[in-house]
Short mmCIF file of C-alpha atoms and ligand atoms in Angstrom, two decimals:
data_model
loop_
_atom_site.label_atom_id
_atom_site.label_comp_id
_atom_site.label_asym_id
_atom_site.label_seq_id
_atom_site.Cartn_x
_atom_site.Cartn_y
_atom_site.Cartn_z
CA MET A 1 152.19 57.27 172.79
CA GLY A 2 149.41 55.54 174.51
CA VAL A 3 145.47 56.30 174.69
CA VAL A 4 143.15 55.75 177.57
CA VAL A 5 139.58 54.86 177.05
CA VAL A 6 137.27 55.63 179.45
CA ALA A 7 134.18 53.40 179.61
CA ALA A 8 133.67 53.39 183.03
CA GLY A 9 130.29 54.98 183.22
CA SER A 10 126.83 53.22 184.38
CA GLY A 11 124.83 55.46 181.18
CA THR A 12 122.22 57.35 182.93
CA ARG A 13 120.51 58.80 181.20
CA LEU A 14 121.13 56.78 178.21
CA GLY A 15 118.90 54.69 180.45
CA ALA A 16 119.53 51.59 178.72
CA ASP A 17 119.40 47.74 180.67
CA ARG A 18 123.66 48.17 180.37
CA PRO A 19 126.21 50.36 180.29
CA LYS A 20 126.33 52.90 177.49
CA ALA A 21 129.93 52.13 176.35
CA PHE A 22 127.92 47.61 175.88
CA VAL A 23 125.05 49.74 174.07
CA GLU A 24 125.07 48.82 170.23
CA LEU A 25 125.00 51.69 167.84
CA ALA A 26 123.62 49.70 164.86
CA GLY A 27 124.58 46.78 165.42
CA VAL A 28 128.20 47.38 167.26
CA THR A 29 129.29 48.43 171.35
CA ILE A 30 129.78 52.04 171.55
CA LEU A 31 132.88 50.64 173.18
CA GLU A 32 134.22 49.21 169.42
CA HIS A 33 133.17 51.33 167.17
CA ALA A 34 135.61 54.62 170.38
CA LEU A 35 137.98 51.20 169.70
CA ARG A 36 138.19 51.02 166.16
CA GLY A 37 138.37 54.91 166.34
CA VAL A 38 141.31 55.31 168.26
CA LEU A 39 143.25 52.18 166.86
CA ALA A 40 143.48 54.30 164.20
CA SER A 41 145.13 56.16 165.64
CA ARG A 42 147.91 54.13 165.96
CA PRO A 43 148.45 53.97 168.92
CA GLY A 44 151.51 52.50 171.42
CA GLU A 45 148.97 50.56 173.89
CA VAL A 46 145.44 51.48 174.35
CA VAL A 47 144.32 50.95 177.82
CA VAL A 48 140.35 49.90 177.82
CA VAL A 49 138.34 51.29 181.24
CA VAL A 50 135.24 49.27 182.17
CA PRO A 51 132.91 48.88 185.17
CA GLN A 52 134.21 46.11 187.66
CA ALA A 53 131.93 43.26 186.49
CA PHE A 54 131.96 44.33 181.95
CA VAL A 55 136.21 43.88 182.37
CA ASP A 56 135.34 40.11 180.67
CA GLU A 57 133.44 41.65 178.55
CA ALA A 58 135.42 44.35 177.41
CA ARG A 59 138.15 42.09 176.99
CA SER A 60 136.20 39.61 174.11
CA ILE A 61 135.79 42.52 172.44
CA VAL A 62 139.38 43.87 172.17
CA ALA A 63 140.70 40.76 171.30
CA CYS A 64 138.35 40.72 168.11
CA LEU A 65 139.97 44.11 167.55
CA ASP A 66 143.11 44.36 164.21
CA LEU A 67 145.38 45.94 166.61
CA ALA A 68 148.06 46.51 164.39
CA ASP A 69 151.16 45.93 167.32
CA ALA A 70 149.55 48.19 169.71
CA ARG A 71 149.32 46.39 173.76
CA ALA A 72 145.62 47.05 174.71
CA GLU A 73 144.96 46.28 178.76
CA VAL A 74 141.48 46.15 180.43
CA VAL A 75 140.83 47.32 183.74
CA PRO A 76 137.65 48.40 186.08
CA GLY A 77 137.10 52.17 186.74
CA GLY A 78 135.74 54.01 189.27
CA ALA A 79 132.65 55.24 190.34
CA GLU A 80 134.38 59.20 188.62
CA ARG A 81 135.33 59.98 185.64
CA SER A 82 138.40 61.18 187.25
CA GLU A 83 139.11 58.47 189.05
CA SER A 84 138.31 55.50 185.40
CA VAL A 85 141.36 58.59 184.22
CA SER A 86 143.62 57.91 187.30
CA ALA A 87 142.80 54.42 187.03
CA GLY A 88 144.12 54.11 183.47
CA LEU A 89 147.38 55.73 183.95
CA ALA A 90 148.03 54.25 186.22
CA VAL A 91 148.48 50.72 184.01
CA LEU A 92 150.61 52.50 180.99
CA SER A 93 154.01 50.88 180.14
CA ASP A 94 157.04 53.09 182.46
CA HIS A 95 158.14 54.74 178.12
CA VAL A 96 154.54 56.44 177.45
CA ASP A 97 155.51 59.72 178.28
CA ARG A 98 152.39 60.97 175.61
CA VAL A 99 148.97 60.42 176.26
CA LEU A 100 145.23 60.81 174.34
CA VAL A 101 142.49 60.51 177.16
CA HIS A 102 139.24 59.64 175.11
CA ASP A 103 135.52 59.23 176.09
CA ALA A 104 133.89 55.86 174.74
CA ALA A 105 130.88 58.09 174.24
CA ARG A 106 132.35 60.07 171.91
CA CYS A 107 132.56 56.58 169.49
CA LEU A 108 132.11 58.80 166.04
CA THR A 109 134.63 60.71 166.21
CA PRO A 110 137.11 60.83 162.81
CA VAL A 111 140.84 60.34 162.61
CA GLY A 112 141.87 63.86 161.45
CA VAL A 113 140.99 64.35 165.79
CA PHE A 114 143.05 62.37 166.93
CA GLU A 115 145.69 63.66 164.53
CA ARG A 116 145.71 67.03 164.90
CA VAL A 117 145.49 66.65 169.29
CA LEU A 118 148.88 64.52 168.42
CA ALA A 119 150.19 67.15 165.79
CA ALA A 120 150.16 69.69 168.38
CA LEU A 121 151.77 67.05 171.03
CA ALA A 122 155.06 66.68 168.42
CA ALA A 123 154.49 70.06 167.56
CA GLY A 124 155.62 70.92 171.45
CA ALA A 125 152.37 71.47 172.75
CA VAL A 126 152.07 70.00 177.01
CA GLY A 127 148.84 69.37 176.43
CA ALA A 128 145.88 70.30 173.15
CA VAL A 129 142.30 69.36 172.70
CA PRO A 130 139.74 69.47 169.73
CA GLY A 131 137.02 71.99 170.02
CA VAL A 132 134.87 73.31 167.87
CA ALA A 133 133.04 76.26 167.81
CA VAL A 134 129.53 77.21 169.96
CA ILE A 135 126.45 77.77 168.05
CA ASP A 136 124.52 79.73 171.22
CA THR A 137 125.34 82.62 172.64
CA VAL A 138 126.26 81.85 176.82
CA LYS A 139 125.51 83.25 179.79
CA VAL A 140 127.33 83.16 183.44
CA ILE A 141 124.28 83.05 186.12
CA ASP A 142 124.50 83.88 189.52
CA ALA A 143 122.89 81.28 191.95
CA GLY A 144 119.14 83.12 191.61
CA GLY A 145 119.78 82.08 187.73
CA LEU A 146 120.26 86.33 187.03
CA ILE A 147 123.29 86.65 184.17
CA VAL A 148 126.37 87.94 185.39
CA ASP A 149 128.94 87.54 182.16
CA THR A 150 128.35 87.49 178.64
CA PRO A 151 131.50 85.89 177.18
CA LEU A 152 131.92 87.08 172.98
CA ARG A 153 131.43 83.70 171.33
CA GLU A 154 134.04 84.23 169.41
CA SER A 155 136.01 83.35 172.24
CA LEU A 156 134.56 80.64 173.35
CA ARG A 157 134.88 76.00 172.18
CA ALA A 158 133.21 73.13 173.29
CA VAL A 159 135.46 70.95 173.86
CA GLN A 160 135.48 67.73 173.28
CA THR A 161 138.46 64.53 173.54
CA PRO A 162 140.36 62.63 172.28
CA GLN A 163 142.27 64.45 175.12
CA GLY A 164 146.54 64.55 174.87
CA PHE A 165 148.81 65.56 177.45
CA VAL A 166 152.31 65.19 178.16
CA ARG A 167 151.57 62.00 181.21
CA GLY A 168 154.03 63.57 183.64
CA ILE A 169 151.46 66.59 183.68
CA LEU A 170 148.21 64.73 183.47
CA THR A 171 149.46 62.63 185.98
CA ALA A 172 150.36 64.95 188.42
CA ALA A 173 147.02 67.18 186.97
CA HIS A 174 145.28 63.72 188.23
CA ALA A 175 147.36 63.24 191.40
CA ALA A 176 146.18 66.75 193.05
CA GLY A 177 143.30 65.78 192.36
CA ALA A 178 140.67 69.07 191.75
CA ALA A 179 136.20 68.81 190.77
CA ALA A 180 136.40 69.50 187.16
CA THR A 181 134.51 68.03 183.96
CA ASP A 182 137.70 67.43 182.27
CA ASP A 183 140.98 66.75 181.99
CA ALA A 184 142.49 69.41 180.31
CA ALA A 185 140.37 71.70 183.50
CA LEU A 186 143.05 69.33 185.98
CA VAL A 187 146.01 70.66 183.86
CA GLU A 188 144.62 74.41 183.32
CA ALA A 189 144.66 73.74 187.16
CA LEU A 190 148.45 73.71 188.11
CA GLY A 191 148.98 76.08 186.16
CA HIS A 192 150.28 74.08 182.49
CA ASP A 193 148.83 75.76 178.74
CA VAL A 194 146.62 74.14 176.57
CA LEU A 195 146.11 74.02 173.18
CA VAL A 196 142.23 73.83 171.56
CA VAL A 197 142.71 72.18 167.99
CA GLU A 198 140.19 71.83 165.49
CA GLY A 199 137.41 69.19 166.70
CA ASP A 200 134.41 67.40 163.95
CA HIS A 201 130.59 67.46 165.19
CA ARG A 202 130.74 63.75 164.31
CA ALA A 203 133.20 63.65 167.85
CA LEU A 204 129.57 64.36 169.58
CA LYS A 205 129.25 62.70 173.26
CA VAL A 206 126.66 59.47 173.32
CA THR A 207 125.23 61.12 176.13
CA THR A 208 121.01 60.88 175.86
CA PRO A 209 118.51 58.43 173.89
CA ASP A 210 118.34 60.94 170.79
CA ASP A 211 122.56 60.91 170.70
CA LEU A 212 122.69 57.97 170.06
CA ALA A 213 120.18 58.08 167.16
CA ARG A 214 122.20 61.20 165.90
CA ALA A 215 124.86 59.05 165.85
CA GLU A 216 122.81 56.60 163.84
CA ARG A 217 122.65 59.07 161.03
CA LEU A 218 125.22 60.00 161.05
CA LEU A 219 126.62 56.09 160.74
CA THR A 220 124.26 55.98 158.14
CA ASP A 221 126.03 58.96 156.07
CA ARG A 222 129.42 57.21 156.04
CA TRP A 223 128.26 54.74 154.49
CA SER A 224 125.75 55.67 152.07
CA ALA A 225 129.37 58.34 151.28
CA LEU A 226 131.44 54.47 150.48
CA PRO A 227 132.98 53.89 147.18
N1 CTP B 1 132.56 57.97 182.91
C1 CTP B 1 133.92 56.20 183.39
N2 CTP B 1 133.73 56.34 184.84
C2 CTP B 1 132.99 56.71 185.26
C3 CTP B 1 131.98 57.73 184.78
C4 CTP B 1 132.29 58.37 183.21
O1 CTP B 1 134.74 56.14 182.22
N3 CTP B 1 132.55 56.92 186.40
C5 CTP B 1 133.52 57.95 181.32
C6 CTP B 1 131.48 57.27 180.68
O2 CTP B 1 131.83 56.00 179.95
C7 CTP B 1 132.03 57.68 179.00
C8 CTP B 1 133.01 59.33 179.68
O3 CTP B 1 133.62 59.52 180.84
O4 CTP B 1 132.32 56.95 177.52
C9 CTP B 1 131.63 60.26 179.44
O5 CTP B 1 130.85 60.12 180.52
P1 CTP B 1 129.21 60.56 180.10
O6 CTP B 1 129.28 60.78 179.19
O7 CTP B 1 128.61 60.99 181.44
O8 CTP B 1 128.69 58.97 180.91
P2 CTP B 1 128.60 57.78 181.56
O9 CTP B 1 128.64 58.54 183.02
O10 CTP B 1 128.27 56.63 181.80
O11 CTP B 1 126.65 58.38 181.45
P3 CTP B 1 126.04 59.51 182.77
O12 CTP B 1 126.81 60.79 182.78
O13 CTP B 1 124.51 59.79 182.21
O14 CTP B 1 125.01 58.23 183.90
MG1 MG B 2 128.68 60.83 183.39
#
């Protein structure tokens, strides 16, 4: 199994003086938090995709981690998230047949989420993504702001990463190249079934300064829960 960790975004909404993955959370970079979680899922390979100017810094971070037997690569990403995913997929070894794509920004994702996605793939799913129930009622609106639909809340899930796929299907989905905000949407567009497994609120995507503060609180809770 291989994991593509996408960390090549600029972090505009976070507004820090460096790309989001290189911002520190409780004294450790977001990228390092994310990679520790990824490595706990025992991947055979990890590809870390970062901005071109941060390739060396990412290599130093990777060099300090306990990779166990995992092969690790750092490559530069692209202007859009999907380009960064494609850049990562391109360097996985040929024998890697299952792949997880994970946002470095979801840096506190518990290992149980990785395990549920992997278990779904092992059970035969071609795609599996973590999702959590939606709290708000969600409306579909038209260009003028008028509500055109109210989907049944019970049928809605907010999806997270890691998103797992049969590698060949994900590669084909990216080659087909429609715009989408997650990898599952590209795979769905090819007509494949993608299963939603249980996500976790701790897999939040650090996006704004408020999220960073929330993530710090989650970490403090984790430490205070230690024996
Ligand atoms: N990402 C990436 N390459 C891009 C854009 C995003 O690898 N060209 C990654 C980010 O590094 C992040 C994940 O995709 O881990 C989710 O993206 P997002 O949270 O939107 O991060 P940013 O694009 O960095 O943030 P912003 O949109 O606020 O600029
Ligand atoms: Mg973005």
